[in-house]
GROMACS .gro file of C-alpha atoms in nm:
model
  435
    1MET     CA    1  10.577  13.780  11.211
    2ASN     CA    2  10.306  13.578  11.031
    3SER     CA    3  10.033  13.824  10.931
    4ASN     CA    4   9.800  13.532  10.864
    5SER     CA    5   9.824  13.427  11.231
    6VAL     CA    6   9.737  13.777  11.348
    7GLN     CA    7   9.441  13.819  11.112
    8GLY     CA    8   9.322  13.466  11.193
    9LEU     CA    9   9.321  13.550  11.564
   10LEU     CA   10   9.145  13.883  11.511
   11SER     CA   11   8.878  13.711  11.308
   12PHE     CA   12   8.830  13.450  11.579
   13LEU     CA   13   8.807  13.721  11.848
   14GLU     CA   14   8.548  13.918  11.655
   15GLU     CA   15   8.348  13.605  11.590
   16SER     CA   16   8.367  13.496  11.955
   17LEU     CA   17   8.158  13.769  12.119
   18THR     CA   18   8.067  13.543  12.412
   19ALA     CA   19   8.163  13.199  12.547
   20TYR     CA   20   7.875  13.052  12.342
   21HIS     CA   21   8.006  13.207  12.024
   22ALA     CA   22   8.365  13.101  12.102
   23VAL     CA   23   8.259  12.739  12.144
   24ALA     CA   24   8.050  12.756  11.823
   25ALA     CA   25   8.350  12.898  11.635
   26ALA     CA   26   8.582  12.626  11.766
   27ALA     CA   27   8.324  12.354  11.689
   28LYS     CA   28   8.281  12.481  11.334
   29ARG     CA   29   8.656  12.461  11.273
   30LEU     CA   30   8.678  12.117  11.426
   31GLU     CA   31   8.398  11.983  11.214
   32ALA     CA   32   8.558  12.128  10.904
   33GLY     CA   33   8.874  11.941  11.006
   34GLY     CA   34   8.694  11.606  11.019
   35PHE     CA   35   8.618  11.585  11.393
   36THR     CA   36   8.297  11.411  11.495
   37ARG     CA   37   8.060  11.578  11.741
   38LEU     CA   38   7.953  11.363  12.037
   39GLU     CA   39   7.661  11.428  12.272
   40GLU     CA   40   7.725  11.370  12.644
   41GLY     CA   41   7.376  11.221  12.678
   42ARG     CA   42   7.436  10.952  12.415
   43GLU     CA   43   7.655  10.642  12.392
   44TRP     CA   44   8.002  10.707  12.257
   45LYS     CA   45   8.145  10.463  12.000
   46LEU     CA   46   8.509  10.563  11.963
   47GLU     CA   47   8.770  10.444  11.714
   48ALA     CA   48   9.145  10.477  11.729
   49GLY     CA   49   9.290  10.712  11.463
   50ARG     CA   50   8.994  10.955  11.476
   51GLY     CA   51   8.910  11.286  11.637
   52TYR     CA   52   8.602  11.386  11.837
   53PHE     CA   53   8.464  11.670  12.041
   54THR     CA   54   8.179  11.736  12.281
   55THR     CA   55   8.031  12.043  12.442
   56ARG     CA   56   7.865  12.120  12.771
   57ASN     CA   57   7.615  12.406  12.819
   58GLY     CA   58   7.713  12.534  12.474
   59SER     CA   59   7.987  12.733  12.645
   60SER     CA   60   8.255  12.468  12.718
   61LEU     CA   61   8.417  12.225  12.476
   62ILE     CA   62   8.659  11.937  12.485
   63ALA     CA   63   8.811  11.787  12.169
   64PHE     CA   64   9.043  11.488  12.149
   65ARG     CA   65   9.231  11.279  11.894
   66ILE     CA   66   9.305  10.908  11.967
   67PRO     CA   67   9.623  10.797  11.792
   68ARG     CA   68   9.591  10.429  11.881
   69ALA     CA   69   9.416  10.212  12.135
   70ASP     CA   70   9.734  10.159  12.343
   71TYR     CA   71   9.814  10.527  12.375
   72ARG     CA   72  10.065  10.630  12.646
   73GLY     CA   73   9.868  10.911  12.815
   74PHE     CA   74   9.697  11.242  12.758
   75GLN     CA   75   9.855  11.562  12.631
   76MET     CA   76   9.612  11.838  12.728
   77VAL     CA   77   9.590  12.216  12.674
   78MET     CA   78   9.312  12.402  12.856
   79SER     CA   79   9.201  12.765  12.809
   80HIS     CA   80   8.880  12.948  12.887
   81SER     CA   81   8.600  13.084  12.671
   82ASP     CA   82   8.460  13.364  12.889
   83SER     CA   83   8.581  13.720  12.945
   84PRO     CA   84   8.477  13.998  13.188
   85ALA     CA   85   8.155  14.164  13.070
   86PHE     CA   86   7.814  14.292  13.178
   87LYS     CA   87   7.518  14.056  13.180
   88LEU     CA   88   7.165  14.171  13.114
   89LYS     CA   89   6.918  14.088  13.391
   90GLU     CA   90   6.616  13.881  13.295
   91VAL     CA   91   6.391  14.192  13.296
   92ALA     CA   92   6.630  14.406  13.106
   93GLU     CA   93   6.449  14.737  13.044
   94LEU     CA   94   6.447  14.994  13.324
   95PRO     CA   95   6.145  15.220  13.374
   96GLY     CA   96   6.190  15.572  13.240
   97GLU     CA   97   6.018  15.837  13.036
   98HIS     CA   98   6.283  15.993  12.806
   99TYR     CA   99   6.543  15.715  12.787
  100VAL     CA  100   6.544  15.337  12.760
  101GLN     CA  101   6.826  15.204  12.977
  102LEU     CA  102   6.912  14.841  13.034
  103ASP     CA  103   6.959  14.675  13.375
  104THR     CA  104   7.292  14.493  13.393
  105GLU     CA  105   7.519  14.329  13.646
  106ARG     CA  106   7.893  14.278  13.637
  107TYR     CA  107   8.031  13.944  13.513
  108GLY     CA  108   8.385  13.883  13.636
  109GLY     CA  109   8.624  14.165  13.709
  110PRO     CA  110   8.620  14.420  13.423
  111ILE     CA  111   8.803  14.752  13.437
  112LEU     CA  112   8.480  14.945  13.460
  113THR     CA  113   8.577  15.280  13.306
  114THR     CA  114   8.697  15.107  12.987
  115TRP     CA  115   8.337  15.015  12.914
  116MET     CA  116   8.221  15.376  12.895
  117ASP     CA  117   8.184  15.592  12.585
  118ARG     CA  118   8.253  15.311  12.338
  119PRO     CA  119   8.025  15.110  12.104
  120LEU     CA  120   7.874  14.800  12.268
  121ARG     CA  121   7.665  14.517  12.127
  122ILE     CA  122   7.426  14.261  12.283
  123ALA     CA  123   7.514  13.895  12.227
  124GLY     CA  124   7.468  13.564  12.397
  125ARG     CA  125   7.212  13.280  12.369
  126ALA     CA  126   6.840  13.235  12.399
  127LEU     CA  127   6.626  12.929  12.473
  128VAL     CA  128   6.321  12.915  12.250
  129ARG     CA  129   6.017  12.688  12.216
  130ALA     CA  130   6.026  12.502  11.884
  131GLY     CA  131   5.718  12.276  11.873
  132GLU     CA  132   5.766  12.022  12.154
  133ARG     CA  133   6.138  12.102  12.186
  134ILE     CA  134   6.332  12.371  12.364
  135GLU     CA  135   6.628  12.486  12.150
  136THR     CA  136   6.930  12.702  12.215
  137ARG     CA  137   7.008  12.968  11.956
  138LEU     CA  138   7.295  13.215  11.940
  139VAL     CA  139   7.216  13.586  11.966
  140ARG     CA  140   7.410  13.863  11.797
  141LEU     CA  141   7.189  14.172  11.779
  142ASP     CA  142   7.254  14.436  11.518
  143GLY     CA  143   7.281  14.797  11.638
  144GLN     CA  144   7.492  14.951  11.909
  145LEU     CA  145   7.443  15.095  12.254
  146LEU     CA  146   7.670  15.286  12.493
  147ILE     CA  147   7.741  15.363  12.859
  148PRO     CA  148   7.784  15.740  12.866
  149ASN     CA  149   8.021  15.907  13.111
  150VAL     CA  150   7.926  16.212  13.317
  151ALA     CA  151   8.076  16.531  13.177
  152ILE     CA  152   8.370  16.677  13.370
  153HIS     CA  153   8.164  16.991  13.432
  154MET     CA  154   7.922  16.784  13.637
  155ASN     CA  155   8.189  16.580  13.814
  156ARG     CA  156   8.496  16.799  13.867
  157GLU     CA  157   8.670  16.516  14.057
  158ILE     CA  158   8.635  16.260  13.777
  159ASN     CA  159   9.012  16.264  13.705
  160SER     CA  160   9.104  16.250  14.074
  161GLY     CA  161   8.972  15.898  14.132
  162PHE     CA  162   8.631  15.796  14.006
  163ALA     CA  163   8.478  15.476  14.146
  164PRO     CA  164   8.177  15.389  13.924
  165ASN     CA  165   7.864  15.257  14.098
  166LEU     CA  166   7.748  14.938  13.929
  167GLN     CA  167   7.377  15.012  13.968
  168THR     CA  168   7.386  15.376  13.855
  169ASP     CA  169   7.698  15.457  13.650
  170MET     CA  170   7.729  15.136  13.443
  171LEU     CA  171   7.386  15.120  13.284
  172PRO     CA  172   7.384  15.132  12.901
  173LEU     CA  173   7.167  15.375  12.707
  174TYR     CA  174   6.964  15.171  12.459
  175GLY     CA  175   6.743  15.440  12.300
  176ASP     CA  176   6.496  15.716  12.361
  177GLY     CA  177   6.143  15.679  12.499
  178ALA     CA  178   6.013  15.554  12.164
  179ALA     CA  179   6.232  15.243  12.203
  180LYS     CA  180   6.028  15.097  12.492
  181GLY     CA  181   5.974  14.725  12.440
  182GLU     CA  182   6.188  14.725  12.132
  183LEU     CA  183   6.466  14.503  12.274
  184ALA     CA  184   6.228  14.211  12.320
  185ARG     CA  185   6.083  14.263  11.975
  186ARG     CA  186   6.424  14.282  11.811
  187LEU     CA  187   6.539  13.972  11.998
  188ALA     CA  188   6.239  13.773  11.882
  189GLU     CA  189   6.281  13.893  11.525
  190SER     CA  190   6.649  13.797  11.518
  191LEU     CA  191   6.559  13.446  11.639
  192GLY     CA  192   6.271  13.406  11.400
  193VAL     CA  193   6.014  13.344  11.677
  194GLU     CA  194   5.735  13.517  11.862
  195GLU     CA  195   5.825  13.695  12.188
  196ALA     CA  196   5.618  13.442  12.388
  197GLU     CA  197   5.838  13.163  12.248
  198ILE     CA  198   6.153  13.297  12.410
  199LEU     CA  199   6.174  13.100  12.737
  200GLY     CA  200   6.511  13.213  12.872
  201SER     CA  201   6.833  13.384  12.778
  202ASP     CA  202   7.194  13.465  12.879
  203LEU     CA  203   7.269  13.797  12.713
  204TYR     CA  204   7.581  14.016  12.760
  205LEU     CA  205   7.716  14.353  12.659
  206VAL     CA  206   8.031  14.310  12.449
  207ASN     CA  207   8.276  14.557  12.303
  208ASP     CA  208   8.181  14.616  11.939
  209ALA     CA  209   8.503  14.787  11.836
  210PRO     CA  210   8.694  14.585  11.573
  211GLY     CA  211   9.045  14.457  11.645
  212CYS     CA  212   9.346  14.632  11.495
  213VAL     CA  213   9.718  14.583  11.431
  214TRP     CA  214   9.935  14.884  11.517
  215GLY     CA  215  10.286  15.008  11.594
  216PRO     CA  216  10.548  15.135  11.343
  217HIS     CA  217  10.625  14.773  11.244
  218GLY     CA  218  10.280  14.626  11.306
  219GLU     CA  219  10.416  14.471  11.622
  220TYR     CA  220  10.105  14.498  11.844
  221TYR     CA  221   9.737  14.410  11.817
  222SER     CA  222   9.440  14.524  12.025
  223CYS     CA  223   9.091  14.386  12.057
  224GLY     CA  224   8.832  14.283  12.312
  225ARG     CA  225   8.852  13.941  12.479
  226ILE     CA  226   9.225  13.876  12.423
  227ASP     CA  227   9.215  13.724  12.772
  228ASP     CA  228   9.174  13.436  12.716
  229LEU     CA  229   9.060  13.378  12.361
  230ALA     CA  230   9.412  13.441  12.229
  231CYS     CA  231   9.521  13.126  12.414
  232ALA     CA  232   9.205  12.946  12.299
  233TYR     CA  233   9.286  13.028  11.937
  234THR     CA  234   9.657  12.946  11.944
  235ALA     CA  235   9.593  12.619  12.132
  236LEU     CA  236   9.339  12.521  11.870
  237MET     CA  237   9.584  12.595  11.585
  238ALA     CA  238   9.848  12.384  11.766
  239PHE     CA  239   9.598  12.105  11.834
  240GLU     CA  240   9.536  12.074  11.459
  241LYS     CA  241   9.910  12.047  11.388
  242GLY     CA  242  10.055  11.827  11.666
  243ARG     CA  243  10.070  11.447  11.669
  244SER     CA  244  10.216  11.193  11.919
  245ASP     CA  245  10.138  10.850  12.064
  246SER     CA  246   9.934  11.008  12.343
  247VAL     CA  247   9.578  11.132  12.315
  248SER     CA  248   9.574  11.502  12.225
  249VAL     CA  249   9.312  11.692  12.421
  250TYR     CA  250   9.194  12.051  12.366
  251GLY     CA  251   8.975  12.211  12.631
  252LEU     CA  252   8.778  12.536  12.638
  253PHE     CA  253   8.611  12.604  12.973
  254ASP     CA  254   8.351  12.863  13.065
  255ASN     CA  255   8.319  13.062  13.388
  256GLU     CA  256   8.688  13.104  13.473
  257GLU     CA  257   8.622  13.473  13.535
  258ILE     CA  258   8.376  13.392  13.814
  259GLY     CA  259   8.563  13.109  13.986
  260SER     CA  260   8.497  12.801  13.760
  261SER     CA  261   8.252  12.643  14.009
  262THR     CA  262   7.974  12.554  13.760
  263LYS     CA  263   7.879  12.238  13.580
  264GLN     CA  264   8.073  12.360  13.278
  265GLY     CA  265   8.364  12.521  13.462
  266ALA     CA  266   8.711  12.391  13.533
  267HIS     CA  267   8.609  12.280  13.881
  268SER     CA  268   8.349  12.050  13.730
  269THR     CA  269   8.386  11.684  13.629
  270PHE     CA  270   8.372  11.766  13.256
  271LEU     CA  271   8.739  11.686  13.179
  272SER     CA  272   8.759  11.376  13.395
  273ASP     CA  273   8.426  11.254  13.251
  274VAL     CA  274   8.564  11.279  12.897
  275LEU     CA  275   8.896  11.115  12.977
  276ARG     CA  276   8.728  10.820  13.143
  277ARG     CA  277   8.494  10.773  12.851
  278ILE     CA  278   8.792  10.774  12.611
  279HIS     CA  279   8.962  10.509  12.821
  280ARG     CA  280   8.657  10.286  12.849
  281GLY     CA  281   8.593  10.336  12.477
  282MET     CA  282   8.934  10.183  12.402
  283GLY     CA  283   8.854   9.884  12.626
  284ARG     CA  284   9.095   9.980  12.901
  285GLY     CA  285   9.038   9.957  13.282
  286GLU     CA  286   9.076  10.175  13.586
  287GLU     CA  287   9.419  10.056  13.684
  288ASP     CA  288   9.543  10.137  13.339
  289PHE     CA  289   9.366  10.472  13.354
  290GLN     CA  290   9.564  10.570  13.661
  291ALA     CA  291   9.890  10.469  13.493
  292ALA     CA  292   9.798  10.676  13.187
  293LEU     CA  293   9.741  10.982  13.407
  294ARG     CA  294  10.095  10.945  13.539
  295ASN     CA  295  10.213  10.962  13.175
  296SER     CA  296  10.000  11.268  13.107
  297PHE     CA  297  10.068  11.641  13.114
  298MET     CA  298   9.842  11.945  13.115
  299VAL     CA  299   9.901  12.303  13.003
  300SER     CA  300   9.675  12.561  13.159
  301ALA     CA  301   9.691  12.847  12.908
  302ASP     CA  302   9.570  13.177  13.045
  303ASN     CA  303   9.735  13.513  12.969
  304ALA     CA  304  10.003  13.687  13.176
  305HIS     CA  305  10.079  14.046  13.268
  306ALA     CA  306  10.351  14.208  13.058
  307VAL     CA  307  10.559  14.490  13.200
  308HIS     CA  308  10.356  14.811  13.163
  309PRO     CA  309  10.559  15.084  12.994
  310ASN     CA  310  10.426  15.349  13.231
  311HIS     CA  311  10.441  15.138  13.547
  312PRO     CA  312  10.733  14.888  13.530
  313GLU     CA  313  10.741  14.900  13.912
  314LYS     CA  314  10.422  14.690  13.921
  315CYS     CA  315  10.618  14.381  13.818
  316ASP     CA  316  10.876  14.171  13.998
  317PRO     CA  317  11.227  14.300  13.933
  318ALA     CA  318  11.355  13.970  13.786
  319ASN     CA  319  11.056  13.749  13.696
  320ARG     CA  320  10.890  13.976  13.440
  321CYS     CA  321  10.783  13.941  13.080
  322TYR     CA  322  10.747  14.161  12.768
  323LEU     CA  323  10.539  14.165  12.455
  324ASN     CA  324  10.684  13.972  12.161
  325LYS     CA  325  10.945  13.794  12.375
  326GLY     CA  326  10.779  13.453  12.398
  327ILE     CA  327  10.556  13.222  12.592
  328VAL     CA  328  10.524  13.298  12.967
  329ILE     CA  329  10.556  13.033  13.237
  330LYS     CA  330  10.383  13.148  13.557
  331GLN     CA  331  10.468  13.041  13.909
  332ALA     CA  332  10.347  13.135  14.257
  333ALA     CA  333  10.454  12.995  14.594
  334GLY     CA  334  10.099  13.034  14.722
  335GLY     CA  335   9.966  12.781  14.472
  336SER     CA  336   9.746  13.018  14.269
  337TYR     CA  337   9.929  12.882  13.965
  338ALA     CA  338   9.964  12.505  13.921
  339THR     CA  339  10.326  12.522  13.796
  340ASP     CA  340  10.600  12.356  14.001
  341GLY     CA  341  10.968  12.303  13.918
  342ALA     CA  342  10.905  11.969  13.751
  343ALA     CA  343  10.626  12.101  13.521
  344ALA     CA  344  10.827  12.413  13.436
  345ALA     CA  345  11.128  12.196  13.348
  346VAL     CA  346  10.935  11.961  13.120
  347PHE     CA  347  10.745  12.231  12.934
  348GLY     CA  348  11.050  12.460  12.911
  349GLU     CA  349  11.253  12.176  12.755
  350ILE     CA  350  10.981  12.107  12.499
  351CYS     CA  351  10.980  12.473  12.398
  352ARG     CA  352  11.362  12.487  12.386
  353LEU     CA  353  11.375  12.190  12.151
  354ALA     CA  354  11.111  12.355  11.937
  355GLY     CA  355  11.288  12.692  11.926
  356ALA     CA  356  10.999  12.870  12.099
  357PRO     CA  357  11.127  13.131  12.345
  358VAL     CA  358  11.006  13.120  12.705
  359GLN     CA  359  10.977  13.394  12.970
  360ARG     CA  360  10.921  13.352  13.349
  361PHE     CA  361  10.662  13.541  13.547
  362ALA     CA  362  10.601  13.580  13.918
  363ASN     CA  363  10.414  13.858  14.095
  364ARG     CA  364  10.584  14.100  14.326
  365SER     CA  365  10.602  13.944  14.668
  366ASP     CA  366  10.383  14.221  14.810
  367MET     CA  367  10.115  14.178  14.546
  368PRO     CA  368   9.879  13.875  14.535
  369SER     CA  369   9.859  13.692  14.202
  370GLY     CA  370   9.550  13.598  14.010
  371SER     CA  371   9.440  13.242  13.971
  372THR     CA  372   9.380  13.014  13.670
  373MET     CA  373   9.206  12.699  13.564
  374GLY     CA  374   9.512  12.482  13.633
  375CYS     CA  375   9.459  12.464  14.005
  376CYS     CA  376   9.085  12.408  13.962
  377ILE     CA  377   9.135  12.108  13.734
  378VAL     CA  378   9.414  11.937  13.927
  379SER     CA  379   9.203  11.953  14.247
  380ASN     CA  380   9.005  11.657  14.104
  381LEU     CA  381   9.239  11.527  13.826
  382SER     CA  382   9.592  11.474  13.947
  383VAL     CA  383   9.831  11.539  13.654
  384ASN     CA  384  10.151  11.734  13.612
  385THR     CA  385  10.043  12.086  13.512
  386VAL     CA  386  10.215  12.405  13.394
  387ASP     CA  387  10.047  12.744  13.389
  388ILE     CA  388  10.146  12.953  13.086
  389GLY     CA  389  10.012  13.242  12.889
  390LEU     CA  390  10.069  13.511  12.632
  391PRO     CA  391  10.199  13.839  12.770
  392GLN     CA  392   9.952  14.124  12.739
  393LEU     CA  393   9.870  14.474  12.859
  394ALA     CA  394   9.547  14.606  13.013
  395MET     CA  395   9.413  14.265  13.121
  396HIS     CA  396   9.037  14.285  13.187
  397SER     CA  397   8.999  14.608  12.993
  398SER     CA  398   8.723  14.600  12.733
  399TYR     CA  399   9.000  14.654  12.475
  400GLU     CA  400   9.329  14.474  12.548
  401THR     CA  401   9.673  14.473  12.384
  402ALA     CA  402   9.930  14.204  12.308
  403GLY     CA  403  10.220  14.128  12.074
  404CYS     CA  404  10.184  13.987  11.724
  405THR     CA  405  10.495  13.770  11.720
  406ASP     CA  406  10.392  13.594  12.041
  407ILE     CA  407  10.097  13.438  11.855
  408ASP     CA  408  10.335  13.229  11.643
  409PHE     CA  409  10.563  13.149  11.942
  410MET     CA  410  10.258  13.004  12.122
  411ILE     CA  411  10.141  12.803  11.826
  412GLU     CA  412  10.497  12.662  11.776
  413GLY     CA  413  10.541  12.580  12.145
  414LEU     CA  414  10.201  12.415  12.185
  415ALA     CA  415  10.233  12.224  11.856
  416ALA     CA  416  10.563  12.086  11.991
  417PHE     CA  417  10.387  11.996  12.317
  418TYR     CA  418  10.114  11.806  12.124
  419SER     CA  419  10.387  11.634  11.925
  420THR     CA  420  10.557  11.503  12.242
  421SER     CA  421  10.461  11.207  12.452
  422ILE     CA  422  10.576  11.221  12.809
  423GLU     CA  423  10.680  10.906  12.991
  424ALA     CA  424  10.713  10.914  13.372
  425GLU     CA  425  10.996  10.665  13.427
  426ALA     CA  426  10.969  10.719  13.799
  427ASP     CA  427  10.836  10.990  14.029
  428GLY     CA  428  11.018  11.306  13.918
  429ALA     CA  429  11.191  11.142  13.618
  430PHE     CA  430  11.058  11.208  13.266
  431VAL     CA  431  11.143  11.093  12.915
  432LEU     CA  432  11.021  11.312  12.621
  433HIS     CA  433  10.925  11.110  12.318
  434ARG     CA  434  10.912  11.348  12.023
  435SER     CA  435  10.725  11.276  11.704
   0.00000   0.00000   0.00000
């Protein structure tokens, strides 16, 4: 186990409180590595041998490295920047005399009770007036708040099946009556502006508990937002390491937890827009672009369900995965995962050659599977795609758990992927060119 990998991931998780912070953290690392930031609303002047990145909405990011003008195709790894949470409504303070509570609504599908009785923080972004400009600024407010449970003496059935009501049970306590109006004041102070200069915001409650490594041999780690920032981090580490004669592409998409159907989500044109601009920037035409797509491969990296120690019956008897046993390839006959036999074969062979262990996952046949970005992207960009992930426990809890060794397995497997160029000799026949 590489303790540096674990601590690096935990630092990234704690820095990436929201999708906006995750993209900012990734952009900071890319710039430090020599990548040039591009604006979508400006002309791109690209050069072979260099790396670039662009963002959309401040919550999605695509980075790429062009090895040469006559590259073979695109080697792409996509993950997502968002996690289940609670979003503050625009008018956040609720009326009340003795308490100040905040009005929230659910974002994605969190396990509701895991958000109660634990320290929470407010983070996100705000749009502020700066002279004649409107600027986006990240928000990370100091101080904690909490969603208190009802005592068992007042709800004797709480351990017999409690279904929290989103409008009454999941409201955070911000402060006492003396704190009225303080949230807006604190927000303005943190941004260095007057309250009237705050024109809009996207603010969320996030778990403020720090990540930890535990187990008798330090084999597990727990933190908020492991799904899917663990994949985002490991893919970024691999992106920095891998080289081939195809364009390496790293993607971080927002809004996967709510269906991806936004301008910055996986259903959008963001990825195809970027790929086409790369191709035009290298002086290549549409016919050649279609050929390059046939020699391209995409990894949709979104975490997988490990066998639960208390409920092993929740998993398929044969197609199941465990913590610290390797990268998970996910398949579903209903098409909720993009993996097919060809994609699984290609990616599995790359991992075998790299010495990175692979596990297989499929849901029980009587239990519907979740969905990922892979199917969203291939609906408008036809490339061979495999859905993979890191095995984890308590997916969509506010504090999730995964295996430390799997971090290095994922970095090794994805670095090998980025160091491989895939040639489609014919439909269903592939040659792996390893660097």
